[in-house]
PDB file of C-alpha atoms in Angstrom:
ATOM      1  CA  MET A 287      95.834 -42.090 -23.453  1.00 34.00           C
ATOM      2  CA  MET A 288      95.616 -39.164 -25.888  1.00 37.00           C
ATOM      3  CA  PHE A 289      94.361 -35.784 -24.727  1.00 37.00           C
ATOM      4  CA  LEU A 290      93.077 -33.205 -27.198  1.00 40.00           C
ATOM      5  CA  THR A 291      92.100 -29.755 -26.085  1.00 45.00           C
ATOM      6  CA  GLU A 292      90.919 -27.036 -28.424  1.00 48.00           C
ATOM      7  CA  MET A 293      91.077 -23.438 -27.313  1.00 49.00           C
ATOM      8  CA  ARG A 294      89.092 -20.869 -29.269  1.00 51.00           C
ATOM      9  CA  HIS A 295      89.461 -17.154 -28.859  1.00 53.00           C
ATOM     10  CA  PRO A 296      86.599 -15.675 -30.920  1.00 53.00           C
ATOM     11  CA  GLN A 297      87.470 -12.087 -30.092  1.00 53.00           C
ATOM     12  CA  ALA A 298      90.987 -12.611 -31.460  1.00 54.00           C
ATOM     13  CA  GLY A 299      89.907 -14.966 -34.232  1.00 59.00           C
ATOM     14  CA  TRP A 300      92.496 -17.692 -33.643  1.00 57.00           C
ATOM     15  CA  THR A 301      92.301 -21.317 -32.595  1.00 57.00           C
ATOM     16  CA  ALA A 302      94.887 -23.459 -30.808  1.00 56.00           C
ATOM     17  CA  GLN A 303      94.840 -27.204 -30.326  1.00 55.00           C
ATOM     18  CA  LEU A 304      96.840 -29.141 -27.773  1.00 51.00           C
ATOM     19  CA  SER A 305      97.327 -32.859 -27.843  1.00 50.00           C
ATOM     20  CA  SER A 306      99.591 -34.836 -25.597  1.00 43.00           C
ATOM     21  CA  GLU A 307     100.034 -38.444 -24.550  1.00 47.00           C
ATOM     22  CA  THR A 308     101.330 -37.380 -21.144  1.00 47.00           C
ATOM     23  CA  ALA A 309     100.951 -34.363 -18.915  1.00 61.00           C
ATOM     24  CA  PHE A 310     103.745 -32.457 -20.687  1.00 77.00           C
ATOM     25  CA  ALA A 311     102.518 -29.407 -22.540  1.00 84.00           C
ATOM     26  CA  PRO A 312     105.020 -26.611 -23.054  1.00 89.00           C
ATOM     27  CA  ALA A 313     104.031 -23.189 -21.758  1.00 90.00           C
ATOM     28  CA  LEU A 314     103.775 -20.546 -24.454  1.00 90.00           C
ATOM     29  CA  GLU A 315     102.857 -17.011 -25.365  1.00 93.00           C
ATOM     30  CA  LEU A 316     101.326 -15.903 -28.667  1.00 92.00           C
ATOM     31  CA  PHE A 317     101.617 -12.210 -29.504  1.00 93.00           C
ATOM     32  CA  GLU A 318     100.199 -10.378 -32.521  1.00 93.00           C
ATOM     33  CA  GLY A 319     101.901  -7.264 -33.831  1.00 94.00           C
ATOM     34  CA  PRO A 320     100.947  -5.125 -36.819  1.00 92.00           C
ATOM     35  CA  GLU A 321     103.056  -7.142 -39.297  1.00 93.00           C
ATOM     36  CA  ARG A 322     103.738 -10.510 -37.622  1.00 95.00           C
ATOM     37  CA  TYR A 323     102.896 -12.998 -34.912  1.00 95.00           C
ATOM     38  CA  ARG A 324     105.448 -14.077 -32.309  1.00 97.00           C
ATOM     39  CA  LEU A 325     105.174 -17.413 -30.550  1.00 95.00           C
ATOM     40  CA  THR A 326     107.436 -18.032 -27.544  1.00 96.00           C
ATOM     41  CA  VAL A 327     107.569 -21.600 -26.237  1.00 95.00           C
ATOM     42  CA  GLU A 328     109.331 -22.766 -23.065  1.00 94.00           C
ATOM     43  CA  LEU A 329     111.107 -26.050 -23.804  1.00 93.00           C
ATOM     44  CA  PRO A 330     113.541 -26.718 -20.942  1.00 89.00           C
ATOM     45  CA  GLY A 331     115.120 -30.144 -21.207  1.00 86.00           C
ATOM     46  CA  VAL A 332     113.968 -30.595 -24.803  1.00 90.00           C
ATOM     47  CA  ASP A 333     116.606 -31.232 -27.464  1.00 90.00           C
ATOM     48  CA  PRO A 334     115.975 -28.608 -30.202  1.00 88.00           C
ATOM     49  CA  ALA A 335     116.780 -31.299 -32.805  1.00 89.00           C
ATOM     50  CA  SER A 336     113.716 -33.277 -31.614  1.00 90.00           C
ATOM     51  CA  VAL A 337     111.337 -30.369 -32.304  1.00 93.00           C
ATOM     52  CA  GLU A 338     109.462 -30.154 -35.605  1.00 95.00           C
ATOM     53  CA  LEU A 339     107.770 -26.982 -36.808  1.00 95.00           C
ATOM     54  CA  THR A 340     105.509 -26.898 -39.890  1.00 94.00           C
ATOM     55  CA  LEU A 341     103.229 -24.350 -41.521  1.00 93.00           C
ATOM     56  CA  THR A 342     100.453 -25.787 -43.702  1.00 92.00           C
ATOM     57  CA  ASP A 343      97.427 -23.877 -44.991  1.00 88.00           C
ATOM     58  CA  GLY A 344      97.753 -21.189 -42.317  1.00 87.00           C
ATOM     59  CA  GLU A 345      98.187 -23.663 -39.457  1.00 90.00           C
ATOM     60  CA  LEU A 346     101.424 -23.717 -37.487  1.00 93.00           C
ATOM     61  CA  THR A 347     102.160 -27.077 -35.829  1.00 93.00           C
ATOM     62  CA  LEU A 348     104.808 -27.652 -33.191  1.00 93.00           C
ATOM     63  CA  LYS A 349     105.730 -31.267 -32.345  1.00 92.00           C
ATOM     64  CA  GLY A 350     108.401 -32.706 -30.130  1.00 92.00           C
ATOM     65  CA  SER A 351     109.222 -34.791 -27.130  1.00 90.00           C
ATOM     66  CA  LYS A 352     110.795 -34.362 -23.743  1.00 88.00           C
ATOM     67  CA  PRO A 353     112.559 -37.406 -22.311  1.00 86.00           C
ATOM     68  CA  ALA A 354     111.879 -38.597 -18.783  1.00 84.00           C
ATOM     69  CA  SER A 355     114.685 -38.030 -16.328  1.00 81.00           C
ATOM     70  CA  THR A 356     116.512 -41.171 -15.296  1.00 82.00           C
ATOM     71  CA  VAL A 357     118.621 -42.149 -12.314  1.00 82.00           C
ATOM     72  CA  GLU A 358     121.269 -44.881 -12.402  1.00 82.00           C
ATOM     73  CA  GLY A 359     121.086 -47.598  -9.728  1.00 83.00           C
ATOM     74  CA  GLU A 360     118.453 -48.711  -7.263  1.00 88.00           C
ATOM     75  CA  GLY A 361     116.237 -46.308  -5.373  1.00 87.00           C
ATOM     76  CA  THR A 362     112.771 -44.910  -4.919  1.00 85.00           C
ATOM     77  CA  TRP A 363     111.292 -41.673  -6.172  1.00 78.00           C
ATOM     78  CA  HIS A 364     109.842 -39.641  -3.282  1.00 82.00           C
ATOM     79  CA  LEU A 365     108.875 -36.616  -5.337  1.00 82.00           C
ATOM     80  CA  ARG A 366     108.618 -36.235  -9.079  1.00 78.00           C
ATOM     81  CA  GLU A 367     107.036 -33.013 -10.319  1.00 78.00           C
ATOM     82  CA  THR A 368     108.508 -32.969 -13.791  1.00 79.00           C
ATOM     83  CA  SER A 369     106.569 -34.034 -16.847  1.00 82.00           C
ATOM     84  CA  TRP A 370     107.717 -35.634 -20.073  1.00 84.00           C
ATOM     85  CA  GLY A 371     106.483 -37.217 -23.240  1.00 86.00           C
ATOM     86  CA  GLU A 372     105.443 -36.256 -26.735  1.00 88.00           C
ATOM     87  CA  PHE A 373     103.567 -33.046 -27.400  1.00 89.00           C
ATOM     88  CA  GLU A 374     101.852 -31.367 -30.314  1.00 90.00           C
ATOM     89  CA  ARG A 375     100.354 -27.884 -30.549  1.00 89.00           C
ATOM     90  CA  THR A 376      98.571 -26.465 -33.600  1.00 89.00           C
ATOM     91  CA  PHE A 377      97.634 -22.825 -34.153  1.00 88.00           C
ATOM     92  CA  THR A 378      95.289 -21.460 -36.803  1.00 89.00           C
ATOM     93  CA  PHE A 379      95.923 -17.787 -37.488  1.00 89.00           C
ATOM     94  CA  PRO A 380      92.971 -15.406 -37.972  1.00 88.00           C
ATOM     95  CA  THR A 381      94.668 -13.660 -40.907  1.00 89.00           C
ATOM     96  CA  PRO A 382      96.631 -15.005 -43.880  1.00 91.00           C
ATOM     97  CA  VAL A 383     100.327 -15.560 -43.139  1.00 93.00           C
ATOM     98  CA  ALA A 384     103.364 -15.638 -45.433  1.00 93.00           C
ATOM     99  CA  ALA A 385     104.706 -19.187 -45.823  1.00 90.00           C
ATOM    100  CA  ASP A 386     108.178 -17.844 -46.563  1.00 92.00           C
ATOM    101  CA  GLY A 387     108.010 -15.424 -43.623  1.00 93.00           C
ATOM    102  CA  VAL A 388     108.542 -17.937 -40.792  1.00 95.00           C
ATOM    103  CA  GLN A 389     111.683 -17.851 -38.648  1.00 96.00           C
ATOM    104  CA  ALA A 390     112.498 -19.959 -35.594  1.00 95.00           C
ATOM    105  CA  GLN A 391     115.324 -19.682 -33.064  1.00 95.00           C
ATOM    106  CA  SER A 392     116.017 -21.732 -29.932  1.00 93.00           C
ATOM    107  CA  ARG A 393     118.077 -20.207 -27.124  1.00 93.00           C
ATOM    108  CA  HIS A 394     118.448 -21.340 -23.503  1.00 93.00           C
ATOM    109  CA  GLY A 395     115.435 -23.666 -23.693  1.00 93.00           C
ATOM    110  CA  VAL A 396     113.133 -21.076 -25.244  1.00 95.00           C
ATOM    111  CA  LEU A 397     111.916 -21.375 -28.834  1.00 95.00           C
ATOM    112  CA  THR A 398     110.887 -18.125 -30.513  1.00 97.00           C
ATOM    113  CA  VAL A 399     108.939 -18.347 -33.764  1.00 96.00           C
ATOM    114  CA  THR A 400     107.984 -15.301 -35.818  1.00 96.00           C
ATOM    115  CA  VAL A 401     105.378 -15.628 -38.555  1.00 95.00           C
ATOM    116  CA  ALA A 402     104.936 -12.721 -40.948  1.00 95.00           C
ATOM    117  CA  LYS A 403     101.439 -11.762 -41.983  1.00 93.00           C
ATOM    118  CA  ALA A 404     100.692 -11.939 -45.697  1.00 92.00           C
ATOM    119  CA  PRO A 405     100.850  -8.487 -47.327  1.00 87.00           C
ATOM    120  CA  GLU A 406      97.064  -8.435 -47.836  1.00 83.00           C
ATOM    121  CA  ALA A 407      96.541  -8.963 -44.078  1.00 81.00           C
ATOM    122  CA  ILE A 408      98.602  -5.955 -42.978  1.00 81.00           C
ATOM    123  CA  SER A 409      96.596  -2.825 -42.227  1.00 78.00           C
ATOM    124  CA  ARG A 410      97.702   0.252 -44.061  1.00 78.00           C
ATOM    125  CA  LYS A 411      96.540   3.824 -44.326  1.00 81.00           C
ATOM    126  CA  ILE A 412      94.929   4.810 -47.572  1.00 81.00           C
ATOM    127  CA  PRO A 413      95.834   8.319 -48.736  1.00 84.00           C
ATOM    128  CA  ILE A 414      92.898  10.486 -49.700  1.00 86.00           C
ATOM    129  CA  SER A 415      93.340  12.877 -52.588  1.00 84.00           C
ATOM    130  CA  PHE A 416      91.405  16.095 -52.441  1.00 87.00           C
ATOM    131  CA  THR A 417      90.087  17.934 -55.488  1.00 88.00           C
ATOM    132  CA  GLU A 418      88.218  21.177 -55.715  1.00 81.00           C
TER     133      GLU A 418
END
């Protein structure tokens, strides 16, 4: 079964889509600064080599998979609160972003992605010249 959830935040101007074939959906934070966005994704138990990150037409897509835990030998699960499976998240930014301004780093099960805003999307002060 495929789940697709779209989250819209009109006041912020961005859209995020979540699709997953299982209950696994990584927790994340999306922060906007004056010059860039920062996405922090919790991926414990996920091999960083199995994660794919793409930026196409202002949409950032994160895909990957988390394997199910296994136990050797016979037995019965009495409690299993972990989730696993394939996941995909897509984010549409409210302002233009720089395709060559994307950096990603994975450390201790946390993926941090920074996406620079395109120069035309960065607010700047305009000097006013005064004449008499």
